[in-house]
Amino acid sequence: MWIDTHCHLDAPEFDADRVAVVRRARAAGVTRCVLPAVRAADFDRVRELAQEFDAAYALGIHPLVVDGADEADLDRLRDALRAGAQDPRLVAVGEIGLDHFVPGLDRERQQRFYLAQLKLARDAGLPVILHVRRSADALLHGLRRIGASGGIAHAFNGSEVQARQFIDRGLRLGFGGAMTFERARQIRALASGLPETALVLETDAPDMPPQWLYRTAAERAGGAVSRNEPAELPRIGAVLAALRGCSVDDAARFTGANALAALPRLAAVPWRTAPAAAAQAPTSDAGHG
Ligand SMILES: [Zn+2]
């Protein structure tokens, strides 16, 4: 069983063929996906999609949309977390965090939304799914100040020292498409060298296409599409296995177990799709619908 711990199935990139995307994921053995919301206006949609496609979801306000969000959105998050307190498919608060890479963002505002959402997660007893970009130390500072019930530092790209600090605070680190590029030396070194209990897999679909789906800006300008999807997870997992010198089955087993440990409610979701049944499902009808 493969678990995609981070998949934006609600993104408009999937509007034309969402059903086929989910079927391909199932056929590939990816039977568990977590759909993190990025803005309050999407909370209902993400919850509905999780129900419709037998997935799990997380609720949060992404640092890249904080400049367009207002205080009322934090109230919406608080209300949605209360309303979902008994919903087993709601497994985390996310995607929240800090982005110190994209220029022109209001850092002080990002920080305020990050800390407020950490508090909401702590009060709800939910783990967090963190966006980390040139912001690992500031994120860690917030975690030390507010506390958190574990979670995932998604698309992790910090140093080994920072990685170990997240692990020491009970978080797992998410690895995905970036790890498939040979030039991503730092990320590949972390994926191969960190303890196996620290790693979870994710696609971040439709973003972060793996190396075999990557198209250059020039190719995209010429009409080429570079879309990631959850069916790519096993191949990304095979790259992790190769980097660590373990079997692909082993990588599926330990990353799946770590995802369940990071997001404990995942184990209680009343799945309609059993992993074994999904693996045996005929693939001849994949692509219809
Ligand atoms: Zn994301």
mmCIF file of C-alpha atoms and ligand atoms in Angstrom:
data_model
loop_
_atom_site.group_PDB
_atom_site.id
_atom_site.type_symbol
_atom_site.label_atom_id
_atom_site.label_comp_id
_atom_site.label_asym_id
_atom_site.label_seq_id
_atom_site.Cartn_x
_atom_site.Cartn_y
_atom_site.Cartn_z
ATOM 1 C CA MET A 1 0.000 0.000 0.000
ATOM 2 C CA TRP A 2 1.261 3.441 -0.963
ATOM 3 C CA ILE A 3 0.121 6.580 0.860
ATOM 4 C CA ASP A 4 0.319 9.941 -0.906
ATOM 5 C CA THR A 5 0.477 12.269 2.099
ATOM 6 C CA HIS A 6 0.126 15.438 0.013
ATOM 7 C CA CYS A 7 -2.009 15.702 -3.096
ATOM 8 C CA HIS A 8 -3.974 18.775 -4.267
ATOM 9 C CA LEU A 9 -6.723 16.832 -5.969
ATOM 10 C CA ASP A 10 -8.927 19.934 -5.815
ATOM 11 C CA ALA A 11 -6.586 21.872 -8.134
ATOM 12 C CA PRO A 12 -8.111 23.065 -11.415
ATOM 13 C CA GLU A 13 -5.451 21.064 -13.284
ATOM 14 C CA PHE A 14 -7.548 17.978 -12.458
ATOM 15 C CA ASP A 15 -10.949 19.384 -13.415
ATOM 16 C CA ALA A 16 -11.019 17.669 -16.793
ATOM 17 C CA ASP A 17 -10.128 14.141 -15.673
ATOM 18 C CA ARG A 18 -10.240 13.858 -11.861
ATOM 19 C CA VAL A 19 -12.012 10.476 -11.893
ATOM 20 C CA ALA A 20 -9.414 8.993 -14.247
ATOM 21 C CA VAL A 21 -6.589 10.437 -12.113
ATOM 22 C CA VAL A 22 -7.960 8.689 -9.026
ATOM 23 C CA ARG A 23 -8.470 5.423 -10.944
ATOM 24 C CA ARG A 24 -4.896 5.489 -12.177
ATOM 25 C CA ALA A 25 -3.696 6.073 -8.605
ATOM 26 C CA ARG A 26 -5.717 3.080 -7.359
ATOM 27 C CA ALA A 27 -4.498 0.890 -10.192
ATOM 28 C CA ALA A 28 -0.929 1.831 -9.266
ATOM 29 C CA GLY A 29 -1.558 0.802 -5.636
ATOM 30 C CA VAL A 30 -1.945 4.294 -4.171
ATOM 31 C CA THR A 31 -5.077 3.754 -2.122
ATOM 32 C CA ARG A 32 -4.580 6.477 0.469
ATOM 33 C CA CYS A 33 -4.301 10.176 -0.381
ATOM 34 C CA VAL A 34 -4.339 13.224 1.884
ATOM 35 C CA LEU A 35 -5.784 16.392 0.330
ATOM 36 C CA PRO A 36 -4.528 19.555 2.067
ATOM 37 C CA ALA A 37 -6.596 22.721 1.572
ATOM 38 C CA VAL A 38 -4.729 25.955 0.870
ATOM 39 C CA ARG A 39 -7.449 28.585 1.501
ATOM 40 C CA ALA A 40 -10.637 28.918 3.535
ATOM 41 C CA ALA A 41 -12.779 29.184 0.405
ATOM 42 C CA ASP A 42 -11.678 25.628 -0.496
ATOM 43 C CA PHE A 43 -12.486 23.932 2.827
ATOM 44 C CA ASP A 44 -15.907 22.592 1.757
ATOM 45 C CA ARG A 45 -14.611 21.457 -1.609
ATOM 46 C CA VAL A 46 -11.665 19.538 -0.152
ATOM 47 C CA ARG A 47 -13.921 17.839 2.405
ATOM 48 C CA GLU A 48 -16.400 16.857 -0.320
ATOM 49 C CA LEU A 49 -13.685 15.533 -2.611
ATOM 50 C CA ALA A 50 -12.220 13.447 0.217
ATOM 51 C CA GLN A 51 -15.655 11.923 0.769
ATOM 52 C CA GLU A 52 -16.294 11.356 -2.928
ATOM 53 C CA PHE A 53 -12.898 9.833 -3.685
ATOM 54 C CA ASP A 54 -12.387 7.906 -0.447
ATOM 55 C CA ALA A 55 -9.474 10.098 0.647
ATOM 56 C CA ALA A 56 -8.481 12.071 3.756
ATOM 57 C CA TYR A 57 -8.105 15.842 4.026
ATOM 58 C CA ALA A 58 -6.458 18.634 5.979
ATOM 59 C CA LEU A 59 -7.619 22.220 6.525
ATOM 60 C CA GLY A 60 -5.363 25.242 6.577
ATOM 61 C CA ILE A 61 -4.336 28.548 5.034
ATOM 62 C CA HIS A 62 -1.178 28.286 2.915
ATOM 63 C CA PRO A 63 1.561 30.912 3.444
ATOM 64 C CA LEU A 64 1.434 31.888 -0.236
ATOM 65 C CA VAL A 65 -2.231 32.924 0.051
ATOM 66 C CA VAL A 66 -1.982 34.625 3.448
ATOM 67 C CA ASP A 67 -1.637 38.066 1.834
ATOM 68 C CA GLY A 68 -5.094 37.599 0.321
ATOM 69 C CA ALA A 69 -6.637 36.078 3.456
ATOM 70 C CA ASP A 70 -8.180 37.963 6.360
ATOM 71 C CA GLU A 71 -8.754 37.398 10.058
ATOM 72 C CA ALA A 72 -12.204 35.976 9.366
ATOM 73 C CA ASP A 73 -10.490 33.092 7.544
ATOM 74 C CA LEU A 74 -8.872 32.058 10.831
ATOM 75 C CA ASP A 75 -12.354 32.021 12.387
ATOM 76 C CA ARG A 76 -13.526 29.884 9.456
ATOM 77 C CA LEU A 77 -10.696 27.478 10.120
ATOM 78 C CA ARG A 78 -11.549 27.302 13.825
ATOM 79 C CA ASP A 79 -15.209 26.628 12.994
ATOM 80 C CA ALA A 80 -14.366 24.032 10.334
ATOM 81 C CA LEU A 81 -12.045 22.200 12.743
ATOM 82 C CA ARG A 82 -14.811 22.164 15.364
ATOM 83 C CA ALA A 83 -17.367 20.965 12.823
ATOM 84 C CA GLY A 84 -14.977 18.227 11.705
ATOM 85 C CA ALA A 85 -13.923 17.114 15.178
ATOM 86 C CA GLN A 86 -15.736 13.795 14.681
ATOM 87 C CA ASP A 87 -14.915 13.456 10.968
ATOM 88 C CA PRO A 88 -12.305 10.695 10.669
ATOM 89 C CA ARG A 89 -11.272 11.917 7.213
ATOM 90 C CA LEU A 90 -10.017 15.206 8.711
ATOM 91 C CA VAL A 91 -6.492 14.162 9.657
ATOM 92 C CA ALA A 92 -4.441 17.370 10.062
ATOM 93 C CA VAL A 93 -4.201 21.152 9.986
ATOM 94 C CA GLY A 94 -2.488 22.151 6.762
ATOM 95 C CA GLU A 95 -1.161 23.290 4.530
ATOM 96 C CA ILE A 96 0.269 25.958 6.807
ATOM 97 C CA GLY A 97 3.784 27.314 7.237
ATOM 98 C CA LEU A 98 6.199 29.978 6.039
ATOM 99 C CA ASP A 99 7.641 30.769 2.612
ATOM 100 C CA HIS A 100 10.801 32.890 2.732
ATOM 101 C CA PHE A 101 11.713 32.148 -0.882
ATOM 102 C CA VAL A 102 9.008 33.862 -2.918
ATOM 103 C CA PRO A 103 9.825 37.609 -2.922
ATOM 104 C CA GLY A 104 7.396 40.342 -1.938
ATOM 105 C CA LEU A 105 5.395 38.479 0.706
ATOM 106 C CA ASP A 106 4.521 40.006 4.072
ATOM 107 C CA ARG A 107 6.631 37.885 6.440
ATOM 108 C CA GLU A 108 5.158 39.328 9.588
ATOM 109 C CA ARG A 109 1.659 38.434 8.360
ATOM 110 C CA GLN A 110 2.778 34.919 7.401
ATOM 111 C CA GLN A 111 4.209 34.486 10.869
ATOM 112 C CA ARG A 112 0.968 35.640 12.525
ATOM 113 C CA PHE A 113 -1.155 33.212 10.464
ATOM 114 C CA TYR A 114 1.336 30.399 11.074
ATOM 115 C CA LEU A 115 1.315 30.806 14.850
ATOM 116 C CA ALA A 116 -2.472 31.235 14.984
ATOM 117 C CA GLN A 117 -2.950 28.025 12.968
ATOM 118 C CA LEU A 118 -0.413 26.139 15.099
ATOM 119 C CA LYS A 119 -2.516 27.075 18.128
ATOM 120 C CA LEU A 120 -5.706 25.898 16.429
ATOM 121 C CA ALA A 121 -4.009 22.579 15.597
ATOM 122 C CA ARG A 122 -2.749 22.187 19.142
ATOM 123 C CA ASP A 123 -6.197 22.957 20.589
ATOM 124 C CA ALA A 124 -7.840 20.499 18.168
ATOM 125 C CA GLY A 125 -5.241 17.835 18.986
ATOM 126 C CA LEU A 126 -4.395 17.509 15.287
ATOM 127 C CA PRO A 127 -0.975 17.155 13.626
ATOM 128 C CA VAL A 128 0.224 19.783 11.148
ATOM 129 C CA ILE A 129 1.293 19.669 7.503
ATOM 130 C CA LEU A 130 3.968 22.328 7.058
ATOM 131 C CA HIS A 131 5.126 24.202 3.964
ATOM 132 C CA VAL A 132 8.874 24.797 4.341
ATOM 133 C CA ARG A 133 10.781 27.025 1.944
ATOM 134 C CA ARG A 134 13.910 28.773 3.279
ATOM 135 C CA SER A 135 11.976 28.928 6.529
ATOM 136 C CA ALA A 136 12.946 25.839 8.543
ATOM 137 C CA ASP A 137 14.417 27.737 11.524
ATOM 138 C CA ALA A 138 11.451 30.101 11.802
ATOM 139 C CA LEU A 139 9.048 27.143 11.600
ATOM 140 C CA LEU A 140 10.969 25.308 14.308
ATOM 141 C CA HIS A 141 10.885 28.407 16.486
ATOM 142 C CA GLY A 142 7.079 28.436 16.235
ATOM 143 C CA LEU A 143 6.874 24.707 16.984
ATOM 144 C CA ARG A 144 8.979 25.207 20.121
ATOM 145 C CA ARG A 145 6.860 28.142 21.212
ATOM 146 C CA ILE A 146 3.385 26.728 20.570
ATOM 147 C CA GLY A 147 3.946 22.978 20.435
ATOM 148 C CA ALA A 148 2.337 20.543 17.990
ATOM 149 C CA SER A 149 1.056 16.985 17.969
ATOM 150 C CA GLY A 150 3.472 15.852 15.287
ATOM 151 C CA GLY A 151 2.826 15.967 11.578
ATOM 152 C CA ILE A 152 4.807 16.369 8.384
ATOM 153 C CA ALA A 153 7.309 18.943 7.109
ATOM 154 C CA HIS A 154 6.238 18.649 3.483
ATOM 155 C CA ALA A 155 8.644 18.843 0.509
ATOM 156 C CA PHE A 156 11.474 19.078 2.984
ATOM 157 C CA ASN A 157 14.468 20.975 1.639
ATOM 158 C CA GLY A 158 16.412 22.157 4.674
ATOM 159 C CA SER A 159 19.761 21.059 6.084
ATOM 160 C CA GLU A 160 20.446 17.824 7.924
ATOM 161 C CA VAL A 161 20.654 19.708 11.237
ATOM 162 C CA GLN A 162 17.239 21.248 10.590
ATOM 163 C CA ALA A 163 15.862 17.863 9.501
ATOM 164 C CA ARG A 164 16.943 16.338 12.794
ATOM 165 C CA GLN A 165 15.346 19.200 14.724
ATOM 166 C CA PHE A 166 11.997 18.548 13.037
ATOM 167 C CA ILE A 167 12.383 14.827 13.771
ATOM 168 C CA ASP A 168 13.215 15.590 17.408
ATOM 169 C CA ARG A 169 9.955 17.538 17.615
ATOM 170 C CA GLY A 170 8.062 14.478 16.430
ATOM 171 C CA LEU A 171 7.567 15.444 12.795
ATOM 172 C CA ARG A 172 8.162 13.313 9.722
ATOM 173 C CA LEU A 173 9.689 14.719 6.536
ATOM 174 C CA GLY A 174 7.914 14.541 3.190
ATOM 175 C CA PHE A 175 9.839 13.518 0.060
ATOM 176 C CA GLY A 176 8.496 13.556 -3.486
ATOM 177 C CA GLY A 177 9.322 14.592 -7.030
ATOM 178 C CA ALA A 178 12.301 16.786 -6.088
ATOM 179 C CA MET A 179 14.153 13.679 -4.866
ATOM 180 C CA THR A 180 14.067 12.187 -8.398
ATOM 181 C CA PHE A 181 16.445 14.822 -9.832
ATOM 182 C CA GLU A 182 20.110 13.897 -9.730
ATOM 183 C CA ARG A 183 21.077 17.514 -9.151
ATOM 184 C CA ALA A 184 19.013 17.597 -5.912
ATOM 185 C CA ARG A 185 22.048 16.387 -3.962
ATOM 186 C CA GLN A 186 21.023 17.710 -0.571
ATOM 187 C CA ILE A 187 17.500 16.270 -0.721
ATOM 188 C CA ARG A 188 18.820 12.908 -1.999
ATOM 189 C CA ALA A 189 21.418 12.796 0.768
ATOM 190 C CA LEU A 190 18.685 13.362 3.354
ATOM 191 C CA ALA A 191 16.409 10.748 1.764
ATOM 192 C CA SER A 192 19.173 8.157 1.866
ATOM 193 C CA GLY A 193 20.740 9.051 5.216
ATOM 194 C CA LEU A 194 17.926 9.940 7.627
ATOM 195 C CA PRO A 195 16.382 7.242 9.817
ATOM 196 C CA GLU A 196 13.727 5.304 7.940
ATOM 197 C CA THR A 197 11.128 6.173 10.617
ATOM 198 C CA ALA A 198 11.381 9.857 9.625
ATOM 199 C CA LEU A 199 10.308 9.604 5.978
ATOM 200 C CA VAL A 200 6.935 9.843 4.269
ATOM 201 C CA LEU A 201 6.143 10.026 0.558
ATOM 202 C CA GLU A 202 4.085 12.631 -1.255
ATOM 203 C CA THR A 203 3.484 13.859 -4.786
ATOM 204 C CA ASP A 204 2.259 17.446 -4.122
ATOM 205 C CA ALA A 205 0.346 16.838 -7.371
ATOM 206 C CA PRO A 206 -0.241 18.638 -9.682
ATOM 207 C CA ASP A 207 3.025 20.359 -8.669
ATOM 208 C CA MET A 208 6.565 19.022 -8.237
ATOM 209 C CA PRO A 209 6.610 16.692 -11.250
ATOM 210 C CA PRO A 210 9.259 13.984 -10.987
ATOM 211 C CA GLN A 211 12.200 14.078 -13.372
ATOM 212 C CA TRP A 212 10.455 11.822 -15.950
ATOM 213 C CA LEU A 213 7.500 14.230 -16.232
ATOM 214 C CA TYR A 214 9.491 17.440 -16.044
ATOM 215 C CA ARG A 215 9.262 19.842 -18.972
ATOM 216 C CA THR A 216 11.419 22.942 -19.287
ATOM 217 C CA ALA A 217 9.870 26.401 -19.329
ATOM 218 C CA ALA A 218 10.538 26.553 -23.071
ATOM 219 C CA GLU A 219 8.794 23.216 -23.644
ATOM 220 C CA ARG A 220 5.828 24.359 -21.586
ATOM 221 C CA ALA A 221 5.672 27.601 -23.540
ATOM 222 C CA GLY A 222 5.411 25.364 -26.611
ATOM 223 C CA GLY A 223 2.369 23.615 -25.143
ATOM 224 C CA ALA A 224 3.964 20.675 -23.289
ATOM 225 C CA VAL A 225 2.169 19.734 -20.089
ATOM 226 C CA SER A 226 4.110 18.999 -16.916
ATOM 227 C CA ARG A 227 1.517 17.714 -14.448
ATOM 228 C CA ASN A 228 2.232 15.445 -11.516
ATOM 229 C CA GLU A 229 -0.407 12.993 -10.261
ATOM 230 C CA PRO A 230 -0.791 10.516 -7.395
ATOM 231 C CA ALA A 231 -0.259 7.475 -9.672
ATOM 232 C CA GLU A 232 3.431 8.551 -9.820
ATOM 233 C CA LEU A 233 3.950 7.813 -6.125
ATOM 234 C CA PRO A 234 5.173 4.187 -6.484
ATOM 235 C CA ARG A 235 7.799 5.238 -9.042
ATOM 236 C CA ILE A 236 8.903 8.051 -6.716
ATOM 237 C CA GLY A 237 8.976 5.437 -3.939
ATOM 238 C CA ALA A 238 11.199 3.254 -6.123
ATOM 239 C CA VAL A 239 13.671 6.150 -6.351
ATOM 240 C CA LEU A 240 13.673 6.358 -2.544
ATOM 241 C CA ALA A 241 14.276 2.604 -2.361
ATOM 242 C CA ALA A 242 17.208 2.878 -4.795
ATOM 243 C CA LEU A 243 18.715 5.765 -2.807
ATOM 244 C CA ARG A 244 18.471 3.775 0.427
ATOM 245 C CA GLY A 245 19.453 0.419 -1.038
ATOM 246 C CA CYS A 246 16.250 -1.257 0.129
ATOM 247 C CA SER A 247 13.506 -3.058 -1.756
ATOM 248 C CA VAL A 248 10.558 -1.168 -3.221
ATOM 249 C CA ASP A 249 8.210 -3.249 -1.039
ATOM 250 C CA ASP A 250 10.195 -2.158 1.986
ATOM 251 C CA ALA A 251 9.895 1.500 0.983
ATOM 252 C CA ALA A 252 6.115 1.127 0.610
ATOM 253 C CA ARG A 253 5.897 -0.576 3.994
ATOM 254 C CA PHE A 254 7.935 1.864 6.053
ATOM 255 C CA THR A 255 6.682 5.061 4.385
ATOM 256 C CA GLY A 256 3.091 3.825 4.830
ATOM 257 C CA ALA A 257 3.651 3.017 8.493
ATOM 258 C CA ASN A 258 5.263 6.434 9.014
ATOM 259 C CA ALA A 259 2.329 8.209 7.371
ATOM 260 C CA LEU A 260 -0.060 6.452 9.756
ATOM 261 C CA ALA A 261 2.159 7.438 12.683
ATOM 262 C CA ALA A 262 2.361 11.075 11.526
ATOM 263 C CA LEU A 263 -1.381 11.343 10.851
ATOM 264 C CA PRO A 264 -2.923 8.891 13.345
ATOM 265 C CA ARG A 265 -6.490 9.539 12.239
ATOM 266 C CA LEU A 266 -5.634 7.976 8.855
ATOM 267 C CA ALA A 267 -5.857 4.587 10.535
ATOM 268 C CA ALA A 268 -9.466 5.243 11.574
ATOM 269 C CA VAL A 269 -10.803 6.444 8.213
ATOM 270 C CA PRO A 270 -13.678 4.147 7.137
ATOM 271 C CA TRP A 271 -12.056 3.330 3.802
ATOM 272 C CA ARG A 272 -14.337 2.038 1.094
ATOM 273 C CA THR A 273 -11.363 0.936 -0.979
ATOM 274 C CA ALA A 274 -9.348 -1.854 0.586
ATOM 275 C CA PRO A 275 -5.668 -1.860 -0.452
ATOM 276 C CA ALA A 276 -5.757 -5.507 -1.583
ATOM 277 C CA ALA A 277 -8.932 -5.015 -3.609
ATOM 278 C CA ALA A 278 -7.434 -1.942 -5.238
ATOM 279 C CA ALA A 279 -4.319 -3.837 -6.212
ATOM 280 C CA GLN A 280 -6.461 -6.534 -7.846
ATOM 281 C CA ALA A 281 -8.880 -4.132 -9.513
ATOM 282 C CA PRO A 282 -8.969 -4.550 -13.285
ATOM 283 C CA THR A 283 -7.083 -1.772 -14.993
ATOM 284 C CA SER A 284 -8.799 -2.276 -18.363
ATOM 285 C CA ASP A 285 -11.346 0.405 -17.564
ATOM 286 C CA ALA A 286 -8.808 2.917 -16.282
ATOM 287 C CA GLY A 287 -9.152 6.168 -18.138
ATOM 288 C CA HIS A 288 -12.939 6.007 -18.592
ATOM 289 C CA GLY A 289 -14.999 8.593 -16.807
HETATM 290 ZN ZN ZN B 1 1.076 21.546 -1.224
#
